[in-house]
Short mmCIF file of C-alpha atoms in Angstrom, two decimals:
data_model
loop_
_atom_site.label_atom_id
_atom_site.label_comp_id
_atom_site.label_asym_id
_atom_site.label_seq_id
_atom_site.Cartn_x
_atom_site.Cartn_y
_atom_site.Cartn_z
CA UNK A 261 -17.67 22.09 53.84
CA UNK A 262 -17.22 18.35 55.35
CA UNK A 263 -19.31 16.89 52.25
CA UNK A 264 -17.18 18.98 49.75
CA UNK A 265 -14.22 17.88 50.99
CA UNK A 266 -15.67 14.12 50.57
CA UNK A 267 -16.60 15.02 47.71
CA UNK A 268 -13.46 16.46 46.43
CA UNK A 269 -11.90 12.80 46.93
CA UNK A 270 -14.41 10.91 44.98
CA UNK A 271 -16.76 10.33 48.28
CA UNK A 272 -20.49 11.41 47.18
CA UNK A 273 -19.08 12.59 43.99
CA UNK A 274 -20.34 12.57 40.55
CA UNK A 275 -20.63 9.40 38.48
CA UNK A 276 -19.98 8.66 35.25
CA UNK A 277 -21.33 6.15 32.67
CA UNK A 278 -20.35 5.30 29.12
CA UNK A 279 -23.60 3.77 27.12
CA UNK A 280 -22.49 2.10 24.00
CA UNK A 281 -24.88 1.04 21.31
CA UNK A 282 -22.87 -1.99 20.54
CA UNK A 283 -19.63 -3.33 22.26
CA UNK A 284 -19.40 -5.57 19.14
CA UNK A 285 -17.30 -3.78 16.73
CA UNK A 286 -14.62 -3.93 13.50
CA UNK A 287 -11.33 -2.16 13.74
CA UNK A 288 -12.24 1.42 11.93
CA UNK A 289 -15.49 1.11 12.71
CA UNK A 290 -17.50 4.07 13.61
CA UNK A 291 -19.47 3.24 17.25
CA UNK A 292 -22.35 5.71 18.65
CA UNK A 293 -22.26 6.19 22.60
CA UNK A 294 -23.83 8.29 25.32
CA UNK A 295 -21.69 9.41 28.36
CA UNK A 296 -23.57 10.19 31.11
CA UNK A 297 -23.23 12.03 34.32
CA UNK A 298 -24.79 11.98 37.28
CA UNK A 299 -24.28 14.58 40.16
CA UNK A 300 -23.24 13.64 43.47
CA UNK A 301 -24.09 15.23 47.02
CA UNK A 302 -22.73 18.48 46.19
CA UNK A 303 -22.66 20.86 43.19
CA UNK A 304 -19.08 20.42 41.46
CA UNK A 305 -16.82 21.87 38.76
CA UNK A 306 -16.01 19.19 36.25
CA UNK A 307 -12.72 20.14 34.95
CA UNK A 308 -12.88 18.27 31.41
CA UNK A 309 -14.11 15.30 30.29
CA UNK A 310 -12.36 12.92 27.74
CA UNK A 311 -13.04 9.11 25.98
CA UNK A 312 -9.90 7.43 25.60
CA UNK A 313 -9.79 3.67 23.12
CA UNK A 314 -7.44 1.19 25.46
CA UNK A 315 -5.35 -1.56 25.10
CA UNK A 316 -2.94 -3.10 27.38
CA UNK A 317 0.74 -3.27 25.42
CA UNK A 318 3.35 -5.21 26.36
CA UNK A 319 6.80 -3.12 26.47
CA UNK A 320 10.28 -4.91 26.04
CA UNK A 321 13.18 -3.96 28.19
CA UNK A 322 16.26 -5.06 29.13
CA UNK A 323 15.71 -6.34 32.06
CA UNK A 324 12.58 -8.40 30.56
CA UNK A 325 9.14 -7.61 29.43
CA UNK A 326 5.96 -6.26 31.11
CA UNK A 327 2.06 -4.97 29.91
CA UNK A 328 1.09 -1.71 30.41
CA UNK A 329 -2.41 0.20 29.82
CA UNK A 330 -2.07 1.77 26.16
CA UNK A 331 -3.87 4.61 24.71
CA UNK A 332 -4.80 3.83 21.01
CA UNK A 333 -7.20 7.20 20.63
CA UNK A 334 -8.59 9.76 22.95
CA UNK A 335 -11.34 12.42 22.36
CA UNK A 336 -11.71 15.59 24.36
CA UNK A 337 -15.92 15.37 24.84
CA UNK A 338 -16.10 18.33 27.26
CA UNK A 339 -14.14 21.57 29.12
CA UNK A 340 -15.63 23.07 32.42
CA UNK A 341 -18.61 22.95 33.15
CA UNK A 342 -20.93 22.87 37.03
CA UNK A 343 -22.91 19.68 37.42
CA UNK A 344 -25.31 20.31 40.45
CA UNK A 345 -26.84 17.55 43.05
CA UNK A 346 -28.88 14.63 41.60
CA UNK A 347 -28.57 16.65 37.92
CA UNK A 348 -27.99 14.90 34.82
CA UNK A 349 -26.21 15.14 32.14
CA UNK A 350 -26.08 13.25 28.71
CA UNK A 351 -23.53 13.96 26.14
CA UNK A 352 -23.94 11.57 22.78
CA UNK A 353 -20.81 11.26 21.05
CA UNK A 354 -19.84 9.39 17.77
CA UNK A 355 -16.25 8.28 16.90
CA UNK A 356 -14.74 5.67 14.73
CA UNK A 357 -12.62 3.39 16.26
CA UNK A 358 -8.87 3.44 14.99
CA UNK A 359 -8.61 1.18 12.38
CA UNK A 360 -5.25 -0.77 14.11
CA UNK A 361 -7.45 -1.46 16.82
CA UNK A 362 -6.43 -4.71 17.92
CA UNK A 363 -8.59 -7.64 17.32
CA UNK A 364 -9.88 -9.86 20.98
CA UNK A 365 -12.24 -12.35 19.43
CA UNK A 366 -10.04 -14.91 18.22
CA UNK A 367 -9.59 -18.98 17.76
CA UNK A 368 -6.19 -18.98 20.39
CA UNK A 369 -5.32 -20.91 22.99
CA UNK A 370 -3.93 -17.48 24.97
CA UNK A 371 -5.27 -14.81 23.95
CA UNK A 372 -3.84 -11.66 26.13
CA UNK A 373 -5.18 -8.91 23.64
CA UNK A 374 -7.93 -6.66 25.45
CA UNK A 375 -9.93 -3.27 24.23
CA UNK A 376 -12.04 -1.28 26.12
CA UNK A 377 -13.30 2.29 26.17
CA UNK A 378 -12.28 4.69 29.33
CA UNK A 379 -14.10 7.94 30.55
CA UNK A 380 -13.31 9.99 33.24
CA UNK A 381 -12.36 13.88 34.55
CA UNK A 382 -9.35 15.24 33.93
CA UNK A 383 -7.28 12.13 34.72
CA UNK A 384 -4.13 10.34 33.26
CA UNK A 385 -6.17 7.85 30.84
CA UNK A 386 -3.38 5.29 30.98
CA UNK A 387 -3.36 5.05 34.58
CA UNK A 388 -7.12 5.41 36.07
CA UNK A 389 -11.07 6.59 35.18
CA UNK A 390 -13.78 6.55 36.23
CA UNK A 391 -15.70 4.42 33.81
CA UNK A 392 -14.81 1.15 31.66
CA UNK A 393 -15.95 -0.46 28.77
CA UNK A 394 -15.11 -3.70 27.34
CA UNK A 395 -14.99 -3.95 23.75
CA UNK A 396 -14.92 -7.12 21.49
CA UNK A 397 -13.35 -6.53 18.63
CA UNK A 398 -13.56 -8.73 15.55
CA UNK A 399 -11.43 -9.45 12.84
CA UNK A 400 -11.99 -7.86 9.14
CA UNK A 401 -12.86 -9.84 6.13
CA UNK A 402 -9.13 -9.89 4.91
CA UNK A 403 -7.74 -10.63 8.45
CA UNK A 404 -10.64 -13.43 8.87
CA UNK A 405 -8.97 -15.02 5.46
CA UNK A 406 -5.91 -14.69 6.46
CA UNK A 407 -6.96 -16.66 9.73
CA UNK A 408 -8.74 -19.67 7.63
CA UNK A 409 -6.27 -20.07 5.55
CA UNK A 410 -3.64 -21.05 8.22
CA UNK A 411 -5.60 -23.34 9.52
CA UNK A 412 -6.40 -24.68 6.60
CA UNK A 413 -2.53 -24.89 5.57
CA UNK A 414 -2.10 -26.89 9.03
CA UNK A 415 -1.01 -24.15 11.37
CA UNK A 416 -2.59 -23.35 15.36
CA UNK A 417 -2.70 -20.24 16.99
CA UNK A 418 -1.32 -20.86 20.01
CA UNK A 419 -0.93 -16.97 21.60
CA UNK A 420 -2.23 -13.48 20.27
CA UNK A 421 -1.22 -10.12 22.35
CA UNK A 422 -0.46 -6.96 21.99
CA UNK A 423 3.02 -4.71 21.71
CA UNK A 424 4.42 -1.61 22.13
CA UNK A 425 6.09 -0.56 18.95
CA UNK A 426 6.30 0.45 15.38
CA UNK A 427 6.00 -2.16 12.47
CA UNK A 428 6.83 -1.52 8.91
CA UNK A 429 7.79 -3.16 5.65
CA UNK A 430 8.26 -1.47 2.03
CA UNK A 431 4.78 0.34 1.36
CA UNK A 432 3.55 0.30 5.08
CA UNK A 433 3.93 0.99 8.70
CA UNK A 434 2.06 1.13 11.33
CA UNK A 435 0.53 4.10 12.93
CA UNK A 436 -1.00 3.54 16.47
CA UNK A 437 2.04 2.94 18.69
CA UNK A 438 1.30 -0.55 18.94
CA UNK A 439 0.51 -4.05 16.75
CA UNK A 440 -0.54 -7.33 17.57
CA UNK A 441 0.98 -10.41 17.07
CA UNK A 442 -0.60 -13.68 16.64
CA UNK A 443 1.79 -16.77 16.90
CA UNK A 444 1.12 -19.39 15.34
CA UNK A 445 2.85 -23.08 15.10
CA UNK A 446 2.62 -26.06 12.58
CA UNK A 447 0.16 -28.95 13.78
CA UNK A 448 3.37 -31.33 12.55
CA UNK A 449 6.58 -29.95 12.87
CA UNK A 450 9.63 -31.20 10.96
CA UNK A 451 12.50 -31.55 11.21
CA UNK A 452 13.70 -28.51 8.69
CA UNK A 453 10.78 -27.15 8.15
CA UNK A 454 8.48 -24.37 9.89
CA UNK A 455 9.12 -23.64 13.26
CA UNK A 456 6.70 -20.86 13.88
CA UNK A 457 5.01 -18.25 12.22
CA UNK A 458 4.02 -14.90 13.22
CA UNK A 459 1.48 -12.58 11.41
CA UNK A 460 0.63 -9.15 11.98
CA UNK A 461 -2.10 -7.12 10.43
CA UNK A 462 -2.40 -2.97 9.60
CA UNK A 463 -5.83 -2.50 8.61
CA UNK A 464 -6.74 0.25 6.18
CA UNK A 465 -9.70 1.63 4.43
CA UNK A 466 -9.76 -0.32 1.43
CA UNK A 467 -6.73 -2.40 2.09
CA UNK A 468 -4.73 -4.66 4.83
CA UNK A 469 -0.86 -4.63 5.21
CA UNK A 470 0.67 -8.19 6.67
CA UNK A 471 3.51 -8.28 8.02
CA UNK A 472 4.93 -12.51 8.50
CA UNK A 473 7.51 -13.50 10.66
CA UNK A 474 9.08 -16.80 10.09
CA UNK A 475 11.01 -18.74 12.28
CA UNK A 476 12.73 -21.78 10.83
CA UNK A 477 14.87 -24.61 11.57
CA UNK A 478 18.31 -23.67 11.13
CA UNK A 479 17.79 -21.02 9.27
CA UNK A 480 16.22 -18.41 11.88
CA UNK A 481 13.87 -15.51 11.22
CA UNK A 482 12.90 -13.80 8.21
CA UNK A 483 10.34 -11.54 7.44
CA UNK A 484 7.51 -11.20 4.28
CA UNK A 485 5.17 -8.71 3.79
CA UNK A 486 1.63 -9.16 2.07
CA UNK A 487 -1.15 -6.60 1.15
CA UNK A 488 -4.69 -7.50 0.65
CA UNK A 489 -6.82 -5.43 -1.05
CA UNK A 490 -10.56 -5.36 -0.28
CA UNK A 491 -12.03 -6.99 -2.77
CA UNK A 492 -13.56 -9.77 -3.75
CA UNK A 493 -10.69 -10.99 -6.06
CA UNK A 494 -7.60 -9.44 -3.40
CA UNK A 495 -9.49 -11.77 -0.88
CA UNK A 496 -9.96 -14.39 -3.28
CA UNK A 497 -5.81 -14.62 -3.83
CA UNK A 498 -5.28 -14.81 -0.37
CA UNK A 499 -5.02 -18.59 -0.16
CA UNK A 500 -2.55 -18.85 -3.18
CA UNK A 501 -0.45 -16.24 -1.91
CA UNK A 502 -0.08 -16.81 1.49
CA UNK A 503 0.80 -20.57 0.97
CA UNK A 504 3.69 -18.93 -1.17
CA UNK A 505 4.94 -17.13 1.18
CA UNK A 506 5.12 -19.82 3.63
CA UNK A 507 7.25 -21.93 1.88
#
């Protein structure tokens, strides 16, 4: 009775483990993983097991802003079943990330956008689990142009994280809950000119939505919208148009 009681509490309990084929990954991109479990002292009743895709968000209020843990997808992998001592399981599951799945790997001086991949037992994904996995996430071909061709036109990244909220523009909006924003600022600054920009991408099968926020110099914000289709001659007009918009 004592060790089910321990048990009950996470003491000699089961254990999970998420094995992922690759933690190197594109938004939309399907990933292969095995989840598995391992019993604990005592038999137990696993009450459902789910796979949740996590970012942390940061949420605007009134009283100022904080982050909070973000659930982007979740997958039900499991309902009841009776795991036994020392006993095994392996479940291998295939999924395909969202395709808003915010990008980590990028050229910024503070970057505060983080992925990762959460299973446990019937448990609040946004608050706790009982296994985590760290994804890097890279950009897309039409997000990766978009990214050489402001630093080409003589702009830095200075921050990159991730919001709660919905983003749209004529012909698009965002999906997930959330979108990332990558701030950028000119290398030389003057004195009418560019303050700062801010791009935001909704990636799509065979297209990406941008959404640009421009801040200038007594003139304030305005906003500019850009899709890119994926091809070789959408990505090859990314340059040209995104220079134009700009202005």
């Amino acid at each position: 009775m004592f060790k089910k009681i321990l048990a009950s509490v996470g003491i000699g309990a089961a254990k999970i483990d998420t094995v992922l084929q690759t933690e190197h990954l594109l938004p939309g991109q399907e990933f292969h993983a095995e989840i598995l479990i391992t019993g604990g002292e005592v038999a137990q009743e696993l009450s459902g097991l789910e796979l949740a895709l996590m970012t942390k968000a940061k949420v605007e209020t009134d009283e100022g802003s904080y982050f909070r843990n973000q659930v982007i997808q979740q997958w039900h992998l499991s309902d009841n079943t009776t795991i036994q001592p020392g006993q095994e399981i392996r479940i291998p599951f295939s999924a395909q990330l969202h395709p808003e799945t915010p990008v980590t790997e990028l050229p910024v001086r503070v970057n505060q956008s983080v992925v990762w991949l959460t299973t446990g037992l019937s448990i609040d994904m946004a608050l706790d689990a009982a296994d985590k996995d760290h994804l890097y996430i890279y950009p897309n071909e039409a997000v990766k142009t978009c990214l050489q061709v402001m630093e080409r036109a003589g702009y830095q990244m200075m921050k990159a994280d991730v919001e709660k909220g919905v983003i749209s523009a004529p012909g698009f909006r965002s999906r997930s809950g959330i979108y990332q924003e990558m701030e950028y600022r000119p290398n030389n600054r003057s004195l009418f000119g560019v303050k700062e920009v801010e791009l935001s991408f909704i990636p799509e099968a065979h297209q990406t939505h941008v959404l640009i926020e421009l801040d200038r110099a007594f003139r304030g914000d305005g906003y500019k919208a850009l899709t890119i289709p994926h091809t070789d001659s959408g990505l090859a007009n990314v340059r040209s148009q995104l220079e134009h918009l700009l202005r």
